[in-house]
PDB file of C-alpha atoms and ligand atoms in Angstrom:
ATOM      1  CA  UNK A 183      68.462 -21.498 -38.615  1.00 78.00           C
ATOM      2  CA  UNK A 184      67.975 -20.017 -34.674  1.00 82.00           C
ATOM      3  CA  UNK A 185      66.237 -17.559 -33.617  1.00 83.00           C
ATOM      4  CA  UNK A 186      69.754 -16.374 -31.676  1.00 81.00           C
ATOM      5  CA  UNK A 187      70.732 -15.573 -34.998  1.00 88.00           C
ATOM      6  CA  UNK A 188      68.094 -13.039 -35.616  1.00 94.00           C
ATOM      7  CA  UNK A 189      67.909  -9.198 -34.259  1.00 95.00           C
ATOM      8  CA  UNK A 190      65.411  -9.318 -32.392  1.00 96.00           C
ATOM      9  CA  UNK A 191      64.949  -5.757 -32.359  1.00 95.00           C
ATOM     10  CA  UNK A 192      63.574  -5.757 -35.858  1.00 96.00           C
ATOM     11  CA  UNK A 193      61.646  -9.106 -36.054  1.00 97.00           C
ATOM     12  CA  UNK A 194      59.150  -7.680 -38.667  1.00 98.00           C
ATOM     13  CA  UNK A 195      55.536  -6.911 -36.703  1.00 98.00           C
ATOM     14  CA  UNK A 196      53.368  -9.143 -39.058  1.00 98.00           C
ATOM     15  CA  UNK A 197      54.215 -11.807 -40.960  1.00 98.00           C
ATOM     16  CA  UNK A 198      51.654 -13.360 -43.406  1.00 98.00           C
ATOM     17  CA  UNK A 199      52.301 -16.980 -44.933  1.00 98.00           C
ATOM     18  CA  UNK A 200      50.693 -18.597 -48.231  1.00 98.00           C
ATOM     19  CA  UNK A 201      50.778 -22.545 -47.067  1.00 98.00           C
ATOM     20  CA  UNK A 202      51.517 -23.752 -50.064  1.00 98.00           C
ATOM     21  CA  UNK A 203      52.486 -27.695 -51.819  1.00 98.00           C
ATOM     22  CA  UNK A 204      50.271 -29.351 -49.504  1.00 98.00           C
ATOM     23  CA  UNK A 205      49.053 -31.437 -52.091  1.00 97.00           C
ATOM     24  CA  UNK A 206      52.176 -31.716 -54.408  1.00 98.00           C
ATOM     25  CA  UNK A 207      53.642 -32.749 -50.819  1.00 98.00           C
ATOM     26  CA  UNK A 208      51.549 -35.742 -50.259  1.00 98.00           C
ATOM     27  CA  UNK A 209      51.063 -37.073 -54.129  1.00 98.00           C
ATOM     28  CA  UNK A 210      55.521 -37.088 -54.303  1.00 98.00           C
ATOM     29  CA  UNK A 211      54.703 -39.503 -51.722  1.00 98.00           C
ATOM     30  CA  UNK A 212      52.298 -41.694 -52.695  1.00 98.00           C
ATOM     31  CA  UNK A 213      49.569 -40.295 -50.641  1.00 98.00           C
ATOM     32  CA  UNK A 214      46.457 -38.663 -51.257  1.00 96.00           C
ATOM     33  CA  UNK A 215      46.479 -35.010 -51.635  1.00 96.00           C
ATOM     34  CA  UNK A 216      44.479 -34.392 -48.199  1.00 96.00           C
ATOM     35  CA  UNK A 217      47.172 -36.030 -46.311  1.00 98.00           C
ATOM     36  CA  UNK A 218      49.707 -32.958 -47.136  1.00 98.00           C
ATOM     37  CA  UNK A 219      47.171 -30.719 -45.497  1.00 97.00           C
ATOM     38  CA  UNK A 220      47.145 -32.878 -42.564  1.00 98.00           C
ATOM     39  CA  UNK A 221      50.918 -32.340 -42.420  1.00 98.00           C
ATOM     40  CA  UNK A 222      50.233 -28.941 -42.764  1.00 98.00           C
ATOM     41  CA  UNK A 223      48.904 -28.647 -39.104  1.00 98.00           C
ATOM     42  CA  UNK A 224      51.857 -29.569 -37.672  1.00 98.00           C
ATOM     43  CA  UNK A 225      53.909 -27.054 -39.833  1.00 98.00           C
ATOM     44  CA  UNK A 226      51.580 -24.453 -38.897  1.00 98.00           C
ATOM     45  CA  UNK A 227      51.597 -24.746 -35.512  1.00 98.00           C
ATOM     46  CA  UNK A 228      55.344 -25.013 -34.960  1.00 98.00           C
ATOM     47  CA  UNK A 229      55.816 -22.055 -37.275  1.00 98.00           C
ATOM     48  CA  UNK A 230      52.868 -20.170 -34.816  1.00 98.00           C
ATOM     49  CA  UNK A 231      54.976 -21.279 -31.431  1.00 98.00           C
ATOM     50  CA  UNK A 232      58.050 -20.292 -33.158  1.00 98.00           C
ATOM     51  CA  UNK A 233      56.310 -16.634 -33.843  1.00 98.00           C
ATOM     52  CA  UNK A 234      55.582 -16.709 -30.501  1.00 98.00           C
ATOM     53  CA  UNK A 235      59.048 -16.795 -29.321  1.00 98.00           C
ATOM     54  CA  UNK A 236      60.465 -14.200 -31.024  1.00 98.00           C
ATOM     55  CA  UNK A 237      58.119 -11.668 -30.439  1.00 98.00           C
ATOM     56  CA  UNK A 238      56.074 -11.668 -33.849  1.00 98.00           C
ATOM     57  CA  UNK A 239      52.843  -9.642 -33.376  1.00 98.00           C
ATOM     58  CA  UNK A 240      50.246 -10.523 -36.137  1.00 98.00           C
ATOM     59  CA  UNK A 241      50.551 -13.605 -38.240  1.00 99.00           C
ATOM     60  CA  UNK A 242      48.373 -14.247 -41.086  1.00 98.00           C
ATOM     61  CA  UNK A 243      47.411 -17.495 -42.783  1.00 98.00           C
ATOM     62  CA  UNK A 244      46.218 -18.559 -45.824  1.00 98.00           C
ATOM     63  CA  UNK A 245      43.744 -21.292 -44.845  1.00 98.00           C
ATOM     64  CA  UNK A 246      40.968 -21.491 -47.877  1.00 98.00           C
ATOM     65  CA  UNK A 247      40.912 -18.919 -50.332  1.00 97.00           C
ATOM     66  CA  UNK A 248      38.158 -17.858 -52.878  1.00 97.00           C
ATOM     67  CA  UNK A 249      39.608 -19.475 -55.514  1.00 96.00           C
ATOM     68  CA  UNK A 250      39.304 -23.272 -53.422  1.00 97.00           C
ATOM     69  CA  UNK A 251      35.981 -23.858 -54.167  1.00 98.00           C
ATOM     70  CA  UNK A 252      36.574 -24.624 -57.685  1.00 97.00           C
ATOM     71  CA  UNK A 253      38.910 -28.061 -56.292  1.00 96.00           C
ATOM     72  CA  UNK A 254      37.201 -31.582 -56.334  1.00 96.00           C
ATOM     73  CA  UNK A 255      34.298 -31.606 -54.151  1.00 97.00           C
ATOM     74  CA  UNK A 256      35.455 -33.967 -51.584  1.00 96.00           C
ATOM     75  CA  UNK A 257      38.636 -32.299 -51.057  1.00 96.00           C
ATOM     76  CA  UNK A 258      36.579 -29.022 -50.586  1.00 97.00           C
ATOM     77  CA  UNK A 259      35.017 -30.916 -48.084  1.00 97.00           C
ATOM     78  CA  UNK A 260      37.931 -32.165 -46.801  1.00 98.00           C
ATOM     79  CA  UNK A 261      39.271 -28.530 -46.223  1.00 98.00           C
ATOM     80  CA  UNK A 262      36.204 -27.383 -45.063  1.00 98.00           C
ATOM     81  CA  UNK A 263      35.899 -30.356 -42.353  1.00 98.00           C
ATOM     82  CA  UNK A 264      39.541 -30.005 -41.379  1.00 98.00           C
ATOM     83  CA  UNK A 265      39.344 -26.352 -40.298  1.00 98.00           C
ATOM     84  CA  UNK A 266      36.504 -26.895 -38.272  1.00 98.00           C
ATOM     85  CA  UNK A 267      38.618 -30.372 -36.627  1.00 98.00           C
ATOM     86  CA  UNK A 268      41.662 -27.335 -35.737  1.00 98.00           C
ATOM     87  CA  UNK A 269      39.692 -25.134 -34.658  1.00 98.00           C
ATOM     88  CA  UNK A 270      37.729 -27.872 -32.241  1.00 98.00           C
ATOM     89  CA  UNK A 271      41.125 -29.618 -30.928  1.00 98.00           C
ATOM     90  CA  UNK A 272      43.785 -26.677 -30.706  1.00 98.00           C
ATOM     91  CA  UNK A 273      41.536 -23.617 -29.876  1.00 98.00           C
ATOM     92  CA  UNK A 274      42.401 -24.046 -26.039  1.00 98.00           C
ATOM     93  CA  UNK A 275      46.340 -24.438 -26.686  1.00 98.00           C
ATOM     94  CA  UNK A 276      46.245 -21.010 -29.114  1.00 98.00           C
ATOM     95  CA  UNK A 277      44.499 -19.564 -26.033  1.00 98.00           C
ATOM     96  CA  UNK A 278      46.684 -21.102 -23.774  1.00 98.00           C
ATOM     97  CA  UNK A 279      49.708 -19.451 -25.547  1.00 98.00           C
ATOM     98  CA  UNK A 280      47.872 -16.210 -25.452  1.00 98.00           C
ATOM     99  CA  UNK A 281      47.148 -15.866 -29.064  1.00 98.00           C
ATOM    100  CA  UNK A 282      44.324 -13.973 -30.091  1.00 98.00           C
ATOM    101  CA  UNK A 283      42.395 -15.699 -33.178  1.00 98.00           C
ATOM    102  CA  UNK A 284      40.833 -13.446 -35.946  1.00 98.00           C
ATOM    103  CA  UNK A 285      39.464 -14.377 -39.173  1.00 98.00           C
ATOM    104  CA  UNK A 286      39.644 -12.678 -42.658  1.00 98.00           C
ATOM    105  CA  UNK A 287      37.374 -13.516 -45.367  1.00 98.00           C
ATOM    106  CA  UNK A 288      33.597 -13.395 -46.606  1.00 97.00           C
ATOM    107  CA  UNK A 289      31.112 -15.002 -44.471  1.00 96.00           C
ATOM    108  CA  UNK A 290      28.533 -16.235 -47.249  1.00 93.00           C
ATOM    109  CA  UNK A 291      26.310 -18.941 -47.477  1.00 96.00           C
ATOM    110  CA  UNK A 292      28.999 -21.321 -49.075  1.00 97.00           C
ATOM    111  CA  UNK A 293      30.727 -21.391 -45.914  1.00 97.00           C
ATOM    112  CA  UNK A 294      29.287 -24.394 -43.458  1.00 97.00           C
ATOM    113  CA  UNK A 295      27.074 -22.589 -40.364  1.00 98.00           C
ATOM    114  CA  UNK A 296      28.853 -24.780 -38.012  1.00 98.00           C
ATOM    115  CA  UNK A 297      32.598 -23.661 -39.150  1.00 98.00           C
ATOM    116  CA  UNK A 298      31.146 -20.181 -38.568  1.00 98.00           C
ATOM    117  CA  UNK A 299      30.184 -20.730 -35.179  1.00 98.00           C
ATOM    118  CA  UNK A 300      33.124 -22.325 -34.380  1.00 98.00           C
ATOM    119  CA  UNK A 301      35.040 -19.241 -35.936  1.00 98.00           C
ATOM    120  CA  UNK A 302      33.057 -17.021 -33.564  1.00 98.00           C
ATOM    121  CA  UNK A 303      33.873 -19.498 -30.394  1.00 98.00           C
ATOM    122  CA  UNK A 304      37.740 -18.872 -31.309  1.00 98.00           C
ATOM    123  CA  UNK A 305      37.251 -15.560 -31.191  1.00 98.00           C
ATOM    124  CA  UNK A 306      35.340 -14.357 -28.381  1.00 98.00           C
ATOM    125  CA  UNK A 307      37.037 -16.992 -26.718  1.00 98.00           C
ATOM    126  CA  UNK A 308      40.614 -15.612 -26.994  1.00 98.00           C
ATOM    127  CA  UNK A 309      39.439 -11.822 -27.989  1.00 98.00           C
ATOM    128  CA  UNK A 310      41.670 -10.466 -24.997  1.00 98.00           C
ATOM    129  CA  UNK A 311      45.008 -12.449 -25.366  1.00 98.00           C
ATOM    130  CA  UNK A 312      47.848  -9.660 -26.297  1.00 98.00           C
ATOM    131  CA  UNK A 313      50.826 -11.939 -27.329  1.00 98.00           C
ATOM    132  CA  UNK A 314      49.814 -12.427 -30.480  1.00 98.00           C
ATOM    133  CA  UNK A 315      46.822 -12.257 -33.543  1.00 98.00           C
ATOM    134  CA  UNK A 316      46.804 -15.743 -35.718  1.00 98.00           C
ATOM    135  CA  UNK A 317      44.849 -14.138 -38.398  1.00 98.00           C
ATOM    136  CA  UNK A 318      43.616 -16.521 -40.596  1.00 98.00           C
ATOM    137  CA  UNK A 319      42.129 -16.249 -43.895  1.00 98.00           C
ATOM    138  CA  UNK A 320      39.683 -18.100 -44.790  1.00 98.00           C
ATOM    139  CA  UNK A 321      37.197 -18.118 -47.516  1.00 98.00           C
ATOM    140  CA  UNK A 322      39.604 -15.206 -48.380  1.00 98.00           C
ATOM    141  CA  UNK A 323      40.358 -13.297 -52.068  1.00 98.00           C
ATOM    142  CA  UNK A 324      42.315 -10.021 -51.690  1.00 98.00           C
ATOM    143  CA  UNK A 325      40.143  -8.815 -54.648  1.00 98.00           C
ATOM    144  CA  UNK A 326      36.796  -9.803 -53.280  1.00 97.00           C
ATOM    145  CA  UNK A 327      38.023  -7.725 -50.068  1.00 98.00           C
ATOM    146  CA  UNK A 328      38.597  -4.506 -51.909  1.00 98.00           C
ATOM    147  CA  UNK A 329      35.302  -4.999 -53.607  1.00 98.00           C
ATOM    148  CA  UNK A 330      33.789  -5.391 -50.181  1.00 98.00           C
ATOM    149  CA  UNK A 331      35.272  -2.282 -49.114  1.00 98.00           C
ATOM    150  CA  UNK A 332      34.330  -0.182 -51.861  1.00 98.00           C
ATOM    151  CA  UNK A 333      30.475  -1.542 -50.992  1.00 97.00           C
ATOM    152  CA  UNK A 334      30.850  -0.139 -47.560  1.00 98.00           C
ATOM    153  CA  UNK A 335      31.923   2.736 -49.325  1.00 97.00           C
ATOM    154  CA  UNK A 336      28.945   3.338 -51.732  1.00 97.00           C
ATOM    155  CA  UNK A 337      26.490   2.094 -48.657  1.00 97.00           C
ATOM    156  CA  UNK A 338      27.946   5.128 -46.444  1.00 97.00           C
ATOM    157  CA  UNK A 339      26.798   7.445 -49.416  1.00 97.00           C
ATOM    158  CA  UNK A 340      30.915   9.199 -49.624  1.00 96.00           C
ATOM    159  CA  UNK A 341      31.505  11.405 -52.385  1.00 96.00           C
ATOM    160  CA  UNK A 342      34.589  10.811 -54.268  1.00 95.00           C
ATOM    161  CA  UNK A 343      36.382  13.810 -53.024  1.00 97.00           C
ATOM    162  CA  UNK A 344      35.904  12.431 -49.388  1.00 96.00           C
ATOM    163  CA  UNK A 345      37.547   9.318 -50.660  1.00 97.00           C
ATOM    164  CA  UNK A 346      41.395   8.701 -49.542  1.00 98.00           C
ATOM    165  CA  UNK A 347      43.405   5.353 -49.183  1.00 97.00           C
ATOM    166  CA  UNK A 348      42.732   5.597 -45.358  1.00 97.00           C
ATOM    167  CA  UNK A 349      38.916   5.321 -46.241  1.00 98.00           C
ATOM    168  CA  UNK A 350      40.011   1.735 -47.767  1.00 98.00           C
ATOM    169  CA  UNK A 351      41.893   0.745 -45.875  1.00 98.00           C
ATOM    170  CA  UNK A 352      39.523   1.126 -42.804  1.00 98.00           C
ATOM    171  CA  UNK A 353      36.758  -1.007 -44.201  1.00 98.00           C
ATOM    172  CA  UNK A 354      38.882  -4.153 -44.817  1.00 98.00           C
ATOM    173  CA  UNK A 355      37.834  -6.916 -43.036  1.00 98.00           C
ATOM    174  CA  UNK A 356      39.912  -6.425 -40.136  1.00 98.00           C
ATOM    175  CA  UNK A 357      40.951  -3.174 -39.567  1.00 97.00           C
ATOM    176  CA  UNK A 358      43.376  -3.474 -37.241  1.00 98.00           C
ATOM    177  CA  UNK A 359      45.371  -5.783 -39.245  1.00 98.00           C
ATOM    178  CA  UNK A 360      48.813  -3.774 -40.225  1.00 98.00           C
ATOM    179  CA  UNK A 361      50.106  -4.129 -43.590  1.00 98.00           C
ATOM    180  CA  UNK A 362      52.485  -7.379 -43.557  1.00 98.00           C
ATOM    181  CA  UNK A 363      56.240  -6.275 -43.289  1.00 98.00           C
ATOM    182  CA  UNK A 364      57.098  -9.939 -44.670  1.00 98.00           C
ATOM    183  CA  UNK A 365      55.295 -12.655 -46.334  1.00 98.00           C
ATOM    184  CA  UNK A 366      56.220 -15.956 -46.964  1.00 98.00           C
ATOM    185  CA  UNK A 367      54.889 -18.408 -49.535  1.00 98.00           C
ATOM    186  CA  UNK A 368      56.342 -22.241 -49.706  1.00 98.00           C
ATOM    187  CA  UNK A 369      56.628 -24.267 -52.552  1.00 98.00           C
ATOM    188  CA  UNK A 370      58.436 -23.120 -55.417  1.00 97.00           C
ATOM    189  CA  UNK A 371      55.721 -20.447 -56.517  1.00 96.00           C
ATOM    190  CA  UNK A 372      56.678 -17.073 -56.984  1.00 97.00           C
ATOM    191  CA  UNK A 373      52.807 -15.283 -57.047  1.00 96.00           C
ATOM    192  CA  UNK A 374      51.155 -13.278 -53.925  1.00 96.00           C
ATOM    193  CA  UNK A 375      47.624 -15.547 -55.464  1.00 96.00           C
ATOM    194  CA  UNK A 376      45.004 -12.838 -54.592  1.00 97.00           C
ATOM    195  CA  UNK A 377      46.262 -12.495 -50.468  1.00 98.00           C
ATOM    196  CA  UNK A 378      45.886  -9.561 -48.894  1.00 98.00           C
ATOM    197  CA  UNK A 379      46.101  -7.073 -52.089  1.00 97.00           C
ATOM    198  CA  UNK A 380      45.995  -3.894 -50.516  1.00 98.00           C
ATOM    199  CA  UNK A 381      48.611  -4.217 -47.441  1.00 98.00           C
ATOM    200  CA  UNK A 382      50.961  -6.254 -49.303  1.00 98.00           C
ATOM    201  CA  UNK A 383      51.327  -3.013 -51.668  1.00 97.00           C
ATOM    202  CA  UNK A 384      55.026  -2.442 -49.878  1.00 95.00           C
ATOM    203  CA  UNK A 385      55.930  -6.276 -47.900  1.00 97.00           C
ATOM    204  CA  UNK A 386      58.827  -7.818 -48.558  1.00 97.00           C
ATOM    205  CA  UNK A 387      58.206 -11.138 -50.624  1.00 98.00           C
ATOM    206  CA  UNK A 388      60.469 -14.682 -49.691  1.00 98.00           C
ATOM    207  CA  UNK A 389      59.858 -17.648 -51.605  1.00 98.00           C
ATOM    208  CA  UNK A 390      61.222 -20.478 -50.782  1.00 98.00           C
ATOM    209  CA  UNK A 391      60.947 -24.136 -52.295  1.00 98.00           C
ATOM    210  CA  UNK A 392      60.366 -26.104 -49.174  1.00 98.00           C
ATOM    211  CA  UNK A 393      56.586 -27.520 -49.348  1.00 98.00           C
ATOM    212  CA  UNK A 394      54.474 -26.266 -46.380  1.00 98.00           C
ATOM    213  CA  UNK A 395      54.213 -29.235 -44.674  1.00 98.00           C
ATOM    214  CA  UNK A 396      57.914 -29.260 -44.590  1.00 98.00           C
ATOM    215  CA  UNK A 397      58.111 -26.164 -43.376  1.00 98.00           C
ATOM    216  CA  UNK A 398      58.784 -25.352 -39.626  1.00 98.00           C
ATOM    217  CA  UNK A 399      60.441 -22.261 -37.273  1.00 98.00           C
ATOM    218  CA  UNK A 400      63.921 -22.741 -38.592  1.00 98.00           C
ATOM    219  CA  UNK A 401      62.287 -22.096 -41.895  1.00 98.00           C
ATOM    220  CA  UNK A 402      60.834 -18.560 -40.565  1.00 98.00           C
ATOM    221  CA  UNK A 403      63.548 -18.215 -38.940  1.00 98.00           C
ATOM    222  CA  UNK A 404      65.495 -17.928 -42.283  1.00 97.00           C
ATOM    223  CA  UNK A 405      62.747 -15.581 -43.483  1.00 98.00           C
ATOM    224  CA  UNK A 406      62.884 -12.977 -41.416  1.00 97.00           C
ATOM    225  CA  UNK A 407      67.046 -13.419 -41.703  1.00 96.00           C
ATOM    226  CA  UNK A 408      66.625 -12.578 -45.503  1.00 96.00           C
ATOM    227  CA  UNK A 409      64.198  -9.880 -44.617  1.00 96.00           C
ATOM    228  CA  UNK A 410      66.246  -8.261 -41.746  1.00 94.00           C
ATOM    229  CA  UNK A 411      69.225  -8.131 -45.268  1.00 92.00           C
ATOM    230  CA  UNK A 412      66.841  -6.297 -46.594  1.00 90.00           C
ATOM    231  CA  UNK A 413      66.671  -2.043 -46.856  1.00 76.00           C
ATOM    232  CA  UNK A 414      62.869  -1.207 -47.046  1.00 72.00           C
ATOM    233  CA  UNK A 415      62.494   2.097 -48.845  1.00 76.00           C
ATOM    234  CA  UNK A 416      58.788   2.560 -49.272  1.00 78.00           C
ATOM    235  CA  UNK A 417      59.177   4.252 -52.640  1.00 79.00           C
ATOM    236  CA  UNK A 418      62.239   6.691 -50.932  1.00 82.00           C
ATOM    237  CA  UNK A 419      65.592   6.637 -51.490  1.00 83.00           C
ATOM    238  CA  UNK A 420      68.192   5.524 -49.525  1.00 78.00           C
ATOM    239  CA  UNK A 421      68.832   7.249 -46.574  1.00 72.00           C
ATOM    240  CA  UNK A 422      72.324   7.983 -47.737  1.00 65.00           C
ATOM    241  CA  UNK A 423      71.701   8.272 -51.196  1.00 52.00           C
ATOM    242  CA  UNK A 424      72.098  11.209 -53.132  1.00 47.00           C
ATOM    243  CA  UNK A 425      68.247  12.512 -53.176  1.00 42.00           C
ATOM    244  CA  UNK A 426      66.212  14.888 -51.113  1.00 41.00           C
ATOM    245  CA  UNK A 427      65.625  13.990 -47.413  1.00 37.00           C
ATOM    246  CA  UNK A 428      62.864  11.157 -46.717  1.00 35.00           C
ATOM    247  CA  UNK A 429      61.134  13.909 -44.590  1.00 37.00           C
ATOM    248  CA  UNK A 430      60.824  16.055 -48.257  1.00 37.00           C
ATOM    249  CA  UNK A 431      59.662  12.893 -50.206  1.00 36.00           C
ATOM    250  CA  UNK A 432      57.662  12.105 -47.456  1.00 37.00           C
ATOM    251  CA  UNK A 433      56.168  15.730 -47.663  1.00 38.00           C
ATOM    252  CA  UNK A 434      55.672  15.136 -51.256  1.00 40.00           C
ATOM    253  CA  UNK A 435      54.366  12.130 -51.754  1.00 40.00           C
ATOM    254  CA  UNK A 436      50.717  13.443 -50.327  1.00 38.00           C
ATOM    255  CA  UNK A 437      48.895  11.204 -48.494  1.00 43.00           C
ATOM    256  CA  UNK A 438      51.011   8.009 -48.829  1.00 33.00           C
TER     257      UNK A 438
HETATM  258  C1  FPP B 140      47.697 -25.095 -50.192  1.00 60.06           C
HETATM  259  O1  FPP B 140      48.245 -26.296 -50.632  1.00 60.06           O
HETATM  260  C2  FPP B 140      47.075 -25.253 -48.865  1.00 60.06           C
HETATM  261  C3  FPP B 140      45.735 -25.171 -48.608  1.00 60.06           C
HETATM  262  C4  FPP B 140      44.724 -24.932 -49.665  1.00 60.06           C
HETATM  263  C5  FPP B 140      45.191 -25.328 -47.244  1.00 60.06           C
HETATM  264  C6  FPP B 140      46.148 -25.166 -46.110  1.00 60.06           C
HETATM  265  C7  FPP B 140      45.427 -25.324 -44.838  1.00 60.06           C
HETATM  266  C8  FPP B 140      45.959 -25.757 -43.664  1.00 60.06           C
HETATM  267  C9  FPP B 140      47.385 -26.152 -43.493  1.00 60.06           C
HETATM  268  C10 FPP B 140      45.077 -25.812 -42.450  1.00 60.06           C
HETATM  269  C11 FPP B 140      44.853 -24.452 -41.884  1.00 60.06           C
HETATM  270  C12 FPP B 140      43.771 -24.461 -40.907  1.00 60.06           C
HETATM  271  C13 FPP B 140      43.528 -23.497 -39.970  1.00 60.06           C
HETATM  272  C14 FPP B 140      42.347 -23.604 -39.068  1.00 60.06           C
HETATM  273  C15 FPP B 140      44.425 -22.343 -39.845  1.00 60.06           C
HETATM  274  P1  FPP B 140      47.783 -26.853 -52.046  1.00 60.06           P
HETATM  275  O2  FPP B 140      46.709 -27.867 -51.821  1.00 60.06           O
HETATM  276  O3  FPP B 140      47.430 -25.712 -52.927  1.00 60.06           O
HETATM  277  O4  FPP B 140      49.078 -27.563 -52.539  1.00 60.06           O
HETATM  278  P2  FPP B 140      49.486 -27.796 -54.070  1.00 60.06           P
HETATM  279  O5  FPP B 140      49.900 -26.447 -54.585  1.00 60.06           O
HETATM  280  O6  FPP B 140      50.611 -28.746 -53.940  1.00 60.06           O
HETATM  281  O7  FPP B 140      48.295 -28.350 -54.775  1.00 60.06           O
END
């Protein structure tokens, strides 16, 4: 698939991916388990250039999630060691290519004080590139971010009646993050696995059975093809459809 045969008037804004068959990848082959995440870096990276290209504006990873830490011990610290490795070698080409890095996730004690510095180089060292946000998740359970949010909530003393989706929704852990148009998980598995909870509420879901670390632009590519098939209705009806006006259900639906 090429991205010529895309319209690239409606490449969909953000686009989140679950990088997923890493392992299954590597023990089909005879290899341990942390050689499919190795392979995964490649994958990853084409799949960010390829983003780049066609104008994508936020893409989100799903690098370690909350759930991780119950694996083996020595591939948790394989996973743990690895991110810091990308982060050291490829910060200055993500920069280069004018991608802003952001990271979503809780910051607590289980995660290494070195990976968190070098989370906070990537950041303040490409915090005002504009092509494109590589969000990645990390340490990361969609759950454990709504809890979070509801924290903030209770902290700022808010009475229920004050309380709206918007008030939510700003105390995520990156509020600028828009909701994902489109995500994409690899490998055969047909869950969202605890990512991003709350903005994946209206995203269009592909699954596809290619393992991540088989997985490269061609592959998005043929995402966002699927997705640009698709009519997004965000609980309206069709826009020729025999209903009320989207303006009316918009009107009606309260504060959305
Ligand atoms: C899921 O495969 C993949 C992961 C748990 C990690 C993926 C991480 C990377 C590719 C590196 C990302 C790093 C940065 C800095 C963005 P799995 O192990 O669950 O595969 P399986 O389902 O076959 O077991």
């Amino acid at each position: 698939m090429i991205a010529a045969a895309l319209d690239l008037e409606r490449v969909p804004a953000h686009v989140a991916c679950v990088m997923d068959g890493n392992g299954r990848w590597a023990q089909s082959r005879g290899l341990p388990r942390t050689e499919g995440h190795r392979a995964g870096e490649e994958a990853l990276f084409d799949v960010v250039e390829g983003a780049l290209d066609i104008g994508v504006e936020w893409l989100t990873v799903y690098a370690f999630s909350t759930e991780n830490w119950r694996r083996p011990a020595d591939e948790v610290r394989f996973l743990l060691d690895f991110n810091e490795d990308i982060l050291l070698r490829r910060r200055d080409e993500l920069h280069q290519w004018g991608v802003r890095v952001r990271f979503v996730g809780r910051r607590d004690q289980r995660v290494p004080k070195r990976l968190l510095g070098l989370m906070d180089d990537a950041i303040r060292l490409t915090e005002h590139n504009s092509r494109m946000t590589l969000a990645i998740a990390f340490n990361y359970g969609g759950r454990a971010e709504i809890v979070d949010a509801v924290r903030a909530v209770v902290s700022a003393g808010m009475r229920p009646e004050q309380i709206t989706e918007r008030t939510i929704a700003r105390r995520l852990y990156d509020p600028e993050m828009p909701e994902p148009d489109l995500m994409i998980r690899t490998s055969g598995e047909s869950r969202t696995s605890n990512f991003l909870l709350w903005g994946l509420a209206y995203s269009e879901l592909y699954f596809t059975d290619t393992a991540w670390p088989d997985f490269r632009r061609g592959d998005l590519y043929e995402a966002i093809r699927v997705y640009q098939e698709r009519e997004r209705r965000f609980g309206r009806l069709a826009p020729n459809g025999a209903g009320p006006s989207n303006a009316s259900v918009a009107a009606s639906n309260g504060d959305g």
